[in-house]
Coordinates of C-alpha atoms (C1' of nucleotides) in Angstrom, one line a residue:
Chain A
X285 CA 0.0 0.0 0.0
X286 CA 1.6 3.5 -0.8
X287 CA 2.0 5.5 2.1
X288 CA 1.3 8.8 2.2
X289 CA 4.6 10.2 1.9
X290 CA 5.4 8.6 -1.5
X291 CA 6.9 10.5 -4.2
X292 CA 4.8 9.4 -6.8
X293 CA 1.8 9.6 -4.7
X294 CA 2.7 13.2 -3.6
X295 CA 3.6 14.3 -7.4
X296 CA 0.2 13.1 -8.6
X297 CA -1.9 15.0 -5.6
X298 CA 0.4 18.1 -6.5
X299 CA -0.8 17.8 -10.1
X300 CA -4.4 17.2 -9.3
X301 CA -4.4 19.9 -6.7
X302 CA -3.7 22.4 -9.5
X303 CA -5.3 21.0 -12.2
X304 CA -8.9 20.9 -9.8
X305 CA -8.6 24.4 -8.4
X306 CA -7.9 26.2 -11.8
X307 CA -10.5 24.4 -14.0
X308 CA -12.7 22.7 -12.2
X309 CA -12.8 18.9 -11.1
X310 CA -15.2 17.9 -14.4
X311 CA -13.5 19.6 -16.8
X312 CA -10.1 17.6 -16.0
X313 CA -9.4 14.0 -17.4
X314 CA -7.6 12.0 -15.6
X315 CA -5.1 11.5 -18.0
X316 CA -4.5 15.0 -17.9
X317 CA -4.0 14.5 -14.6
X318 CA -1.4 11.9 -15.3
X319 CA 0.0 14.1 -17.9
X320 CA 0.9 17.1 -15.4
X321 CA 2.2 14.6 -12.8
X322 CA 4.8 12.7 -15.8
X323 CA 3.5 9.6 -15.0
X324 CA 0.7 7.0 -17.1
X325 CA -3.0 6.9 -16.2
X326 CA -2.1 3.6 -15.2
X327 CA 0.6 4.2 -12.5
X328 CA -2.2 7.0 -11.1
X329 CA -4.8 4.1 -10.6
X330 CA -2.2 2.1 -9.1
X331 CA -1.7 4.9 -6.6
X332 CA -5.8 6.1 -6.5
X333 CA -8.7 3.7 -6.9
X334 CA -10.7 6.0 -9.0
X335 CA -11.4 9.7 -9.8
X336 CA -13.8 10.0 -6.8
X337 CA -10.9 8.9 -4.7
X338 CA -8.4 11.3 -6.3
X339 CA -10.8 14.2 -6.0
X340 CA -11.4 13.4 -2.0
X341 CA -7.8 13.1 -1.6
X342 CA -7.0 16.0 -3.0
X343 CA -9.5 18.3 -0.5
X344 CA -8.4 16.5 2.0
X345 CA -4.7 17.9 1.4
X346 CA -6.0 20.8 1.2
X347 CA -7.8 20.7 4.8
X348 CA -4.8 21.0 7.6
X349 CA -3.2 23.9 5.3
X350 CA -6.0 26.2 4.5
X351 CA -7.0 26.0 8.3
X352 CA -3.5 27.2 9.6
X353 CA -3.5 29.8 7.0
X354 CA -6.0 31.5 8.2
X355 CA -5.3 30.8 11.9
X356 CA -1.7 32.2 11.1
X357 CA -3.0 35.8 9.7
X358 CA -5.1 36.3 12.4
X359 CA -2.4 35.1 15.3
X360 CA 0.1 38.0 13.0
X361 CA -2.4 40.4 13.1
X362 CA -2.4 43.3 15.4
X363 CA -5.1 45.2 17.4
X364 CA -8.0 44.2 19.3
X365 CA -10.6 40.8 18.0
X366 CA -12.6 42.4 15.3
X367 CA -9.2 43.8 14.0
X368 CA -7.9 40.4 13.8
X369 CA -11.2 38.8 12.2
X370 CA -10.8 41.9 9.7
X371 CA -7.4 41.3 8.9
X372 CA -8.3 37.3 7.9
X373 CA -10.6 39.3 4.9
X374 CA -7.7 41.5 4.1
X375 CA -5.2 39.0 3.8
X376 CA -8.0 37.2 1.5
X377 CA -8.3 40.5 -0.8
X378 CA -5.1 40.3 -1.2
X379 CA -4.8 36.7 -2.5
X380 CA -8.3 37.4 -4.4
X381 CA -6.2 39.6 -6.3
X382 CA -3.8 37.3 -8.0
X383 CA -5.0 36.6 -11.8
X384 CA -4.8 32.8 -10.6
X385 CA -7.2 33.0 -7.6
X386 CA -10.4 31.4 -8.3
X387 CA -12.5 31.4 -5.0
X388 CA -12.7 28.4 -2.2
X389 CA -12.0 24.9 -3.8
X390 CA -13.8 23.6 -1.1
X391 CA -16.9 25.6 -2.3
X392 CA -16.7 25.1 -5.8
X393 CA -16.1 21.3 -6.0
X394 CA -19.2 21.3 -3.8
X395 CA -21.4 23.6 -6.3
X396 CA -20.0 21.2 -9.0
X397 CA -21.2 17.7 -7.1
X398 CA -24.6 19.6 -5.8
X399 CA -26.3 16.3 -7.6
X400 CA -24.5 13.5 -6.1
X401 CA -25.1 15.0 -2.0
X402 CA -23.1 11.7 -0.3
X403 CA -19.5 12.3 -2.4
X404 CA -16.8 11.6 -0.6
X405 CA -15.4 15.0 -1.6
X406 CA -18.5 17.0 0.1
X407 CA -18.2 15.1 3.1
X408 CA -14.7 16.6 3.4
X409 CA -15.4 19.9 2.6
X410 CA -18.7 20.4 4.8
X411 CA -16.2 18.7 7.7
X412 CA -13.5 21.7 7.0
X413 CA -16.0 24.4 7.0
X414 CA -16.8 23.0 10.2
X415 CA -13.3 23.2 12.1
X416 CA -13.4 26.7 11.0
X417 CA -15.9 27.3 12.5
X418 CA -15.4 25.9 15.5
X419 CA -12.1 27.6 15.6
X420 CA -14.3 30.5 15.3
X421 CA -16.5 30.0 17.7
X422 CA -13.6 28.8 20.2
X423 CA -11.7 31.8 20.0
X424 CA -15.0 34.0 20.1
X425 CA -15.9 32.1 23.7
X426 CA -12.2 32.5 24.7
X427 CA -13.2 36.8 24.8
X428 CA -16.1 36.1 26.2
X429 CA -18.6 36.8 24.1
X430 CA -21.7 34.8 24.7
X431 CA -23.1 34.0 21.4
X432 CA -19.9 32.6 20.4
X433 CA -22.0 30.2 18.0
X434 CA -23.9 32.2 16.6
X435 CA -21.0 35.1 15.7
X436 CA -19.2 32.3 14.1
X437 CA -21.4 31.4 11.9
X438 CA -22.1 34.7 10.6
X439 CA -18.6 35.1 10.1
X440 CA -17.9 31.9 8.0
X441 CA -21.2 33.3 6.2
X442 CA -19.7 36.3 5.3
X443 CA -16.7 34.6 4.2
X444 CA -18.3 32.2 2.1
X445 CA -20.6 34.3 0.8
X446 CA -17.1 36.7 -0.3
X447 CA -15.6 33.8 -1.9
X448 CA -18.4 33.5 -4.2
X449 CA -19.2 37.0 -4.6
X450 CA -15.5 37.9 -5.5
X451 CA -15.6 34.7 -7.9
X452 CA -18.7 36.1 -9.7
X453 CA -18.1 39.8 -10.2
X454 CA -14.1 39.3 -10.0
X455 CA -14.1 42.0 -7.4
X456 CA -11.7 41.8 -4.7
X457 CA -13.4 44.6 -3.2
X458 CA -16.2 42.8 -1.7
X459 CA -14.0 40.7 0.5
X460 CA -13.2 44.2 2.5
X461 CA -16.7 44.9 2.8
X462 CA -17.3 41.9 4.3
X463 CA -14.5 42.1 6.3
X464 CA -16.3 45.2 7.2
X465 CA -19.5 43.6 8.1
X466 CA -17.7 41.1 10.3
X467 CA -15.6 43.9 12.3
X468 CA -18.6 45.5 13.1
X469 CA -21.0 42.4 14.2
X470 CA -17.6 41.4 16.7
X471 CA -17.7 44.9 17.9
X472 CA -21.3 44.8 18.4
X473 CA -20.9 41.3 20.3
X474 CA -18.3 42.5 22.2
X475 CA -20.0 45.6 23.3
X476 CA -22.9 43.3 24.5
X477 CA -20.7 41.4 26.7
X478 CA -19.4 44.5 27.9
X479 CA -23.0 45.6 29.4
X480 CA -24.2 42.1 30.8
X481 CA -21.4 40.9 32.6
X482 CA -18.8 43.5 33.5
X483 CA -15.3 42.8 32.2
X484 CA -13.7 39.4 33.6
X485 CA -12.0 36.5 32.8
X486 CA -13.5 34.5 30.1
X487 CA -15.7 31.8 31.3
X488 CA -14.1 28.5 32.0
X489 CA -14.7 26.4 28.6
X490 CA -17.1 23.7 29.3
Chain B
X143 CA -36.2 33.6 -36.8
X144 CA -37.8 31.8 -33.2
X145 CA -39.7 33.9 -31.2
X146 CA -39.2 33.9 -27.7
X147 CA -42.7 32.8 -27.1
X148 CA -42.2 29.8 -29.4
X149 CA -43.7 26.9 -27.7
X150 CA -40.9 24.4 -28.9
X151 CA -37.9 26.9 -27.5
X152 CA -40.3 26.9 -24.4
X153 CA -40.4 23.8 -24.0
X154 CA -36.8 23.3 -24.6
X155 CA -35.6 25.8 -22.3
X156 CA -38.2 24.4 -19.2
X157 CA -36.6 21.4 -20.1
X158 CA -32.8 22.4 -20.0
X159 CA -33.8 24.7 -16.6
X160 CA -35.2 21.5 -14.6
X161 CA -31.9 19.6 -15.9
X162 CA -29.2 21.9 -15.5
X163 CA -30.1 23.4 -11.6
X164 CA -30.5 19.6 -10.6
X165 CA -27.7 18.3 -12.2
X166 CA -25.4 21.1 -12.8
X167 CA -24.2 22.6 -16.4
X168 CA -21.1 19.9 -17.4
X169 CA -22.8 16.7 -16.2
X170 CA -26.2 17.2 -18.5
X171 CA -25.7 16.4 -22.5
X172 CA -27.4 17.8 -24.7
X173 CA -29.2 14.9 -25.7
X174 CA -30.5 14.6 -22.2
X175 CA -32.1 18.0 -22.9
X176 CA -33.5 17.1 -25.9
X177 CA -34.9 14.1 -24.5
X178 CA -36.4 15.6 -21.5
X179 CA -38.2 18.3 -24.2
X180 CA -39.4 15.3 -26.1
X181 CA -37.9 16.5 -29.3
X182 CA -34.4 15.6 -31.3
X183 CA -31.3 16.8 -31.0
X184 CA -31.2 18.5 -34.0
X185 CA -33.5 20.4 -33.1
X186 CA -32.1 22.0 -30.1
X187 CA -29.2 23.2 -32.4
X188 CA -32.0 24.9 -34.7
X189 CA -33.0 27.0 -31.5
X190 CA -30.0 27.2 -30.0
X191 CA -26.6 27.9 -31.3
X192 CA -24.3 25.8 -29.1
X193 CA -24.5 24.5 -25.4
X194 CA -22.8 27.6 -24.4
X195 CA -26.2 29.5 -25.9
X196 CA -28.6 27.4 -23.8
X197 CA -26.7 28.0 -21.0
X198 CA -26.6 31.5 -20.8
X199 CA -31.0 31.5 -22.0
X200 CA -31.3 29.2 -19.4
X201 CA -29.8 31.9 -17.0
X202 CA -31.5 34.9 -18.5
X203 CA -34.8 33.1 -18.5
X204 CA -34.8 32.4 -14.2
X205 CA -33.6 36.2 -13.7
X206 CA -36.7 38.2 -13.5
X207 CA -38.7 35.7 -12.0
X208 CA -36.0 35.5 -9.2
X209 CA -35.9 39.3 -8.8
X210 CA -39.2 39.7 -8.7
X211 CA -40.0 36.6 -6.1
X212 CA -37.5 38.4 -3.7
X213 CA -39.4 41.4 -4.3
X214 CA -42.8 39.9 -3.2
X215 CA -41.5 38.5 0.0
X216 CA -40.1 41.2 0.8
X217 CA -43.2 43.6 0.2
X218 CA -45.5 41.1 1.7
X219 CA -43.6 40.8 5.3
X220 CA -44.7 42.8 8.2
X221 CA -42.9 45.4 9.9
X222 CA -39.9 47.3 10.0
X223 CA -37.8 47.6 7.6
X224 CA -34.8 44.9 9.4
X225 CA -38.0 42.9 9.6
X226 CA -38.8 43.0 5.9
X227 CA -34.9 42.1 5.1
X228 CA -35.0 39.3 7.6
X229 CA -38.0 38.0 6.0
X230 CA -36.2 37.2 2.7
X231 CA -33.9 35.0 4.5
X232 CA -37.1 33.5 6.5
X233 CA -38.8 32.2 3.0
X234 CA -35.3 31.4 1.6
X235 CA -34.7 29.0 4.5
X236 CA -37.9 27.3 3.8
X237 CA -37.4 26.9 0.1
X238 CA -34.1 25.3 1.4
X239 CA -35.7 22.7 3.1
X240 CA -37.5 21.0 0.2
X241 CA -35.7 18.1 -1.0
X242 CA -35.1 19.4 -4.7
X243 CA -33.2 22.7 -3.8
X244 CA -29.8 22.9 -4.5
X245 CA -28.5 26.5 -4.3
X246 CA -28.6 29.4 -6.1
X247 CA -28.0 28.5 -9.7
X248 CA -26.4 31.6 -10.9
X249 CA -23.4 30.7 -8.2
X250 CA -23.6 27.3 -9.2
X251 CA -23.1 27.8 -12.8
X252 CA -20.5 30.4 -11.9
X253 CA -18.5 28.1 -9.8
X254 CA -18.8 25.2 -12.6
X255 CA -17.8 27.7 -15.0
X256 CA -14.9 29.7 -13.2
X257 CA -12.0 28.5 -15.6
X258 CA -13.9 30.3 -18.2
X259 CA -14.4 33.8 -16.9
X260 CA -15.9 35.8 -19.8
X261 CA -18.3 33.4 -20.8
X262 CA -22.4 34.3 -21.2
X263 CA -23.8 32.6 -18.5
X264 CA -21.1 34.5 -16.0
X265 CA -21.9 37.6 -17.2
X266 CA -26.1 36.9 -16.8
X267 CA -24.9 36.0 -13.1
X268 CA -23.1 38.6 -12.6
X269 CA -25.8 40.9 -14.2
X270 CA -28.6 39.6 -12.3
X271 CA -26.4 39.9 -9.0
X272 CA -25.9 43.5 -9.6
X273 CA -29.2 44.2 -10.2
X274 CA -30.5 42.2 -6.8
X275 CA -27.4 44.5 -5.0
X276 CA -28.9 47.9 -7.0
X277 CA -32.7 47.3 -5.5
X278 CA -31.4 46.8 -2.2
X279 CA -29.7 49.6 -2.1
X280 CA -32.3 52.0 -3.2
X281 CA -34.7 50.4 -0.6
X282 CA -32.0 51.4 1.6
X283 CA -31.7 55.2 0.4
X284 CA -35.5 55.5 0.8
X285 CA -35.2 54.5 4.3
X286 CA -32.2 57.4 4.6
X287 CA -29.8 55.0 5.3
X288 CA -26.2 56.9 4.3
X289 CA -24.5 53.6 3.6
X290 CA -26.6 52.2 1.5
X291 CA -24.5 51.1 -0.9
X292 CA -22.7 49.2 1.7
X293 CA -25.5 47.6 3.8
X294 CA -26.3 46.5 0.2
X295 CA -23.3 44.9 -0.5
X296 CA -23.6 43.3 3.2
X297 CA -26.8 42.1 2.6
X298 CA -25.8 40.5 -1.3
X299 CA -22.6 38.9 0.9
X300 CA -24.4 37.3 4.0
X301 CA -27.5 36.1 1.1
X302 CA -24.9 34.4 -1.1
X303 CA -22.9 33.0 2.0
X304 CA -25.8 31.4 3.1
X305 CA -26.2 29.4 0.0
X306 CA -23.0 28.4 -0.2
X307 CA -23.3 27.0 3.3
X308 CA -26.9 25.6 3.2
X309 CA -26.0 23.9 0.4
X310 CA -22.5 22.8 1.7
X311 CA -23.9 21.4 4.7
X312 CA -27.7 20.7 3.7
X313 CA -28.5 22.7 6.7
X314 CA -31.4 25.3 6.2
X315 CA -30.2 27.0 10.1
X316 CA -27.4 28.8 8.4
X317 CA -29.9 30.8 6.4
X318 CA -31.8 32.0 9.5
X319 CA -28.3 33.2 10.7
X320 CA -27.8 34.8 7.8
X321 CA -31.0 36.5 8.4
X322 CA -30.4 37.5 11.7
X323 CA -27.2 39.2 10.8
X324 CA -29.1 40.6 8.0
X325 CA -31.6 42.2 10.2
X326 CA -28.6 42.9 13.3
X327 CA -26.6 45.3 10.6
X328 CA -29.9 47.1 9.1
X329 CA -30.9 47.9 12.6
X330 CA -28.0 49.5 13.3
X331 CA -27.6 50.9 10.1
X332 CA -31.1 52.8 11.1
X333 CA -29.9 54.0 14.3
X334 CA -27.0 55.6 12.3
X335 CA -29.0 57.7 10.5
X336 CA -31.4 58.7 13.5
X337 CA -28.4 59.9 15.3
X338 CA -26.8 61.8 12.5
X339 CA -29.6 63.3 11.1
X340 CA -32.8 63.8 12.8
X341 CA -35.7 61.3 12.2
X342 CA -36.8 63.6 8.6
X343 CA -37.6 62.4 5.1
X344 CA -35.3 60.7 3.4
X345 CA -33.0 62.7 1.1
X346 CA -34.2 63.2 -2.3
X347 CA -32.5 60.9 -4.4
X348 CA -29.7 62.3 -6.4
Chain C
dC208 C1' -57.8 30.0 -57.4
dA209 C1' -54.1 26.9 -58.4
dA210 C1' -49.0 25.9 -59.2
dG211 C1' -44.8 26.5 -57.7
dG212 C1' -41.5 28.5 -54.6
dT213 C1' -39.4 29.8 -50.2
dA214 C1' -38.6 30.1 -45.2
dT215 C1' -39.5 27.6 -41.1
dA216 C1' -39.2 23.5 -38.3
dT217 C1' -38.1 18.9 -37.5
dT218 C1' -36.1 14.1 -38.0
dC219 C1' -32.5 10.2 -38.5
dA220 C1' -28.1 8.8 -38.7
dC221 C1' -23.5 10.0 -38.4
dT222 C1' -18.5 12.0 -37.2
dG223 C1' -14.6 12.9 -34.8
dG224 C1' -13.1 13.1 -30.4
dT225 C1' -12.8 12.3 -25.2
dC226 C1' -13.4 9.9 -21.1
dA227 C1' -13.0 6.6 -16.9
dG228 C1' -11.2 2.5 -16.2
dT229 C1' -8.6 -2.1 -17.5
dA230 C1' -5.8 -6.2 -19.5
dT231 C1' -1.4 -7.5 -20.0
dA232 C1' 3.3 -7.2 -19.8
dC233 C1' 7.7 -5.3 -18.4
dA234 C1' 11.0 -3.4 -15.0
dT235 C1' 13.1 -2.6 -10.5
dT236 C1' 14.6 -4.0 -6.1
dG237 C1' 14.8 -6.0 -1.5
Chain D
dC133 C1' 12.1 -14.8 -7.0
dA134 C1' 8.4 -12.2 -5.4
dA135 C1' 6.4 -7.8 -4.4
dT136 C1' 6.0 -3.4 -5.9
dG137 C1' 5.6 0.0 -9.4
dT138 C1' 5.3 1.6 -14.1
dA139 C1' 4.2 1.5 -19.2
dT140 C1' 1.6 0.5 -23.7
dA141 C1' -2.4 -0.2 -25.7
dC142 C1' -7.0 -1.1 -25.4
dT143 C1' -12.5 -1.0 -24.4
dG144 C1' -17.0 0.5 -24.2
dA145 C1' -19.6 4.5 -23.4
dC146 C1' -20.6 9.1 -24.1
dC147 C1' -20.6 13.7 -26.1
dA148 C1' -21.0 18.2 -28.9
dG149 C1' -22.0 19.2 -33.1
dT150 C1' -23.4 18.2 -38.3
dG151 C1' -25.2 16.5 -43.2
dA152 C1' -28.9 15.4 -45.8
dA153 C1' -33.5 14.9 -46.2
dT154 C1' -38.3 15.8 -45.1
dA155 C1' -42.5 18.1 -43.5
dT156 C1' -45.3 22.3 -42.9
dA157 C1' -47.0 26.8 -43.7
dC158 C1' -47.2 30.8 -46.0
dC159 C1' -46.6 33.6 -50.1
dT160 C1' -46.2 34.9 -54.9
dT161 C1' -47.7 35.0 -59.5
dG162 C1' -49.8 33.2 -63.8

DNA sequence: CAAGGTATATTCACTGGTCAGTATACATTG
DNA sequence: CAATGTATACTGACCAGTGAATATACCTTG
């Protein structure tokens, strides 16, 4: 069985990664696939039992490294919590900029396999939307705020709903306003905390 | 020349719509189209120049009727004008629920599509985007909100989140928290402009 | 009004090409 | 020599688009 760390293995999940993100997971052949990786279809189906496989696998690369991405740029940011949720939407202007960005592979391959709801692939993207937001949510409780759940989940809205916006009208600019949007519902949640319990520790985790 | 109103092109169209929001743009053939419409292949191609062509008519044929069905809901709702915004969501959340829905078939299609930026049925998306973005906004200005322009783009962000999500994780919720951060940043959008300028009529629109 | 013509609308059968996946065989190496 | 890995060449299915012919409806003109 290859293990993870194989060459081959590693050089063909490079090559899909790429292939997948810029054009889409229907649109690519597995051969071309193959192509980009140097190797034969058949050495790829030695390494991945079938397309579905290869498309879960290569999400699931994507998973650990997206999530630290994001946790970095808000650990390196400075200023107060909705600063730091801000400067996550900045940081994703920025990249929305580059002429190769094309919005949350997660998101799309999801769009693409709306008709077959059990795919492997979708299973692996609803899970990473969901660390996010529990990261969210974690670091929202760890200030205090009480409706850590439910500012998290507007926040991975208003993400989401940028990454599709900025796909659609190719308009980094509405990744700032919702960056905007999400600075000010974090102030707003802050602020509430503020009035009902006067400023403490943050409540033990439970 | 067909008319628009041509039953056969009607039929072909209803046909293609049903297909390509369940199934999604690459995955249906033609011939599935013309088989659903009960007519040949051929055919298709005497109404429709290419696949590319239906596409886009099938886009351009579902953006009025959307406009106007957000519209209604929201002129039907009770109460304030958060209220009226958070009512969209409400009725978008149940139409969430029923087994067939699968997004918002402008993203969809844009997401499919997204290695091929300047093609028809992006720009339809995109057009029917802005438009939904340009009525919010003036619903905004009549209610003297000064940002308007940006509670619209708030509103278009946390709407199109929300059907990314829902559809990511099959879970109608998210568009209920959409809705309440829909309603959260109108309200305080309208307290805005009560501070700043006294409660007066809204400014003539310029 | 009838004969012939022209534009519209539709069908059947086909083409060239692509795709996911496989059968079989060869190489490398522990 | 046996397990692992890679290559060539193939299969059966499907797909976007087309060629040639036919049917229908309307229109012109003798």
């Amino acid at each position: 069985m290859a293990r993870s760390s194989d060459p081959t293995r590693t050089r063909i999940l490079a090559a899909a990664s790429r292939l997948f993100y810029a054009e889409g997971i229907r649109t690519v052949s597995v051969d071309a696939v193959a192509e980009k990786a140097g190797i034969t279809k058949k050495t790829l189906y030695y390494h991945f039992r079938s397309k579905d496989d290869l498309v879960a696998a290569y999400l699931a690369a994507r998973d650990q490294p997206n999530l630290e991405l994001f946790k970095r740029w808000f650990d390196d940011s400075e200023g107060a919590l909705p600063d730091k949720i801000a400067a996550i939407f900045r940081q994703l202007a920025r990249a929305a900029r580059h002429p190769k960005w094309r919005g949350c592979g997660f998101l799309r391959t999801t769009a693409e396999l709306a008709n077959l709801p059990g795919h492997p692939a979708i299973r692996i993207g609803a899970a990473h939307k969901k660390k996010f937001e529990a990261w969210l949510q974690t670091t929202f409780e760890a200030a205090g705020i009480a409706a850590s759940g439910e500012l998290a989940r507007q926040m991975l809205l208003l993400l989401d709903g940028a990454f599709a916006v900025v796909l659609l009208h190719r308009d980094a600019s509405y990744m700032e306003t919702a960056g905007e949007a999400a600075r000010a519902l974090t102030t707003a949640a802050l602020a509430r905390r503020a009035k009902s319990a006067a400023p403490r520790r943050p409540p033990a985790a439970r």
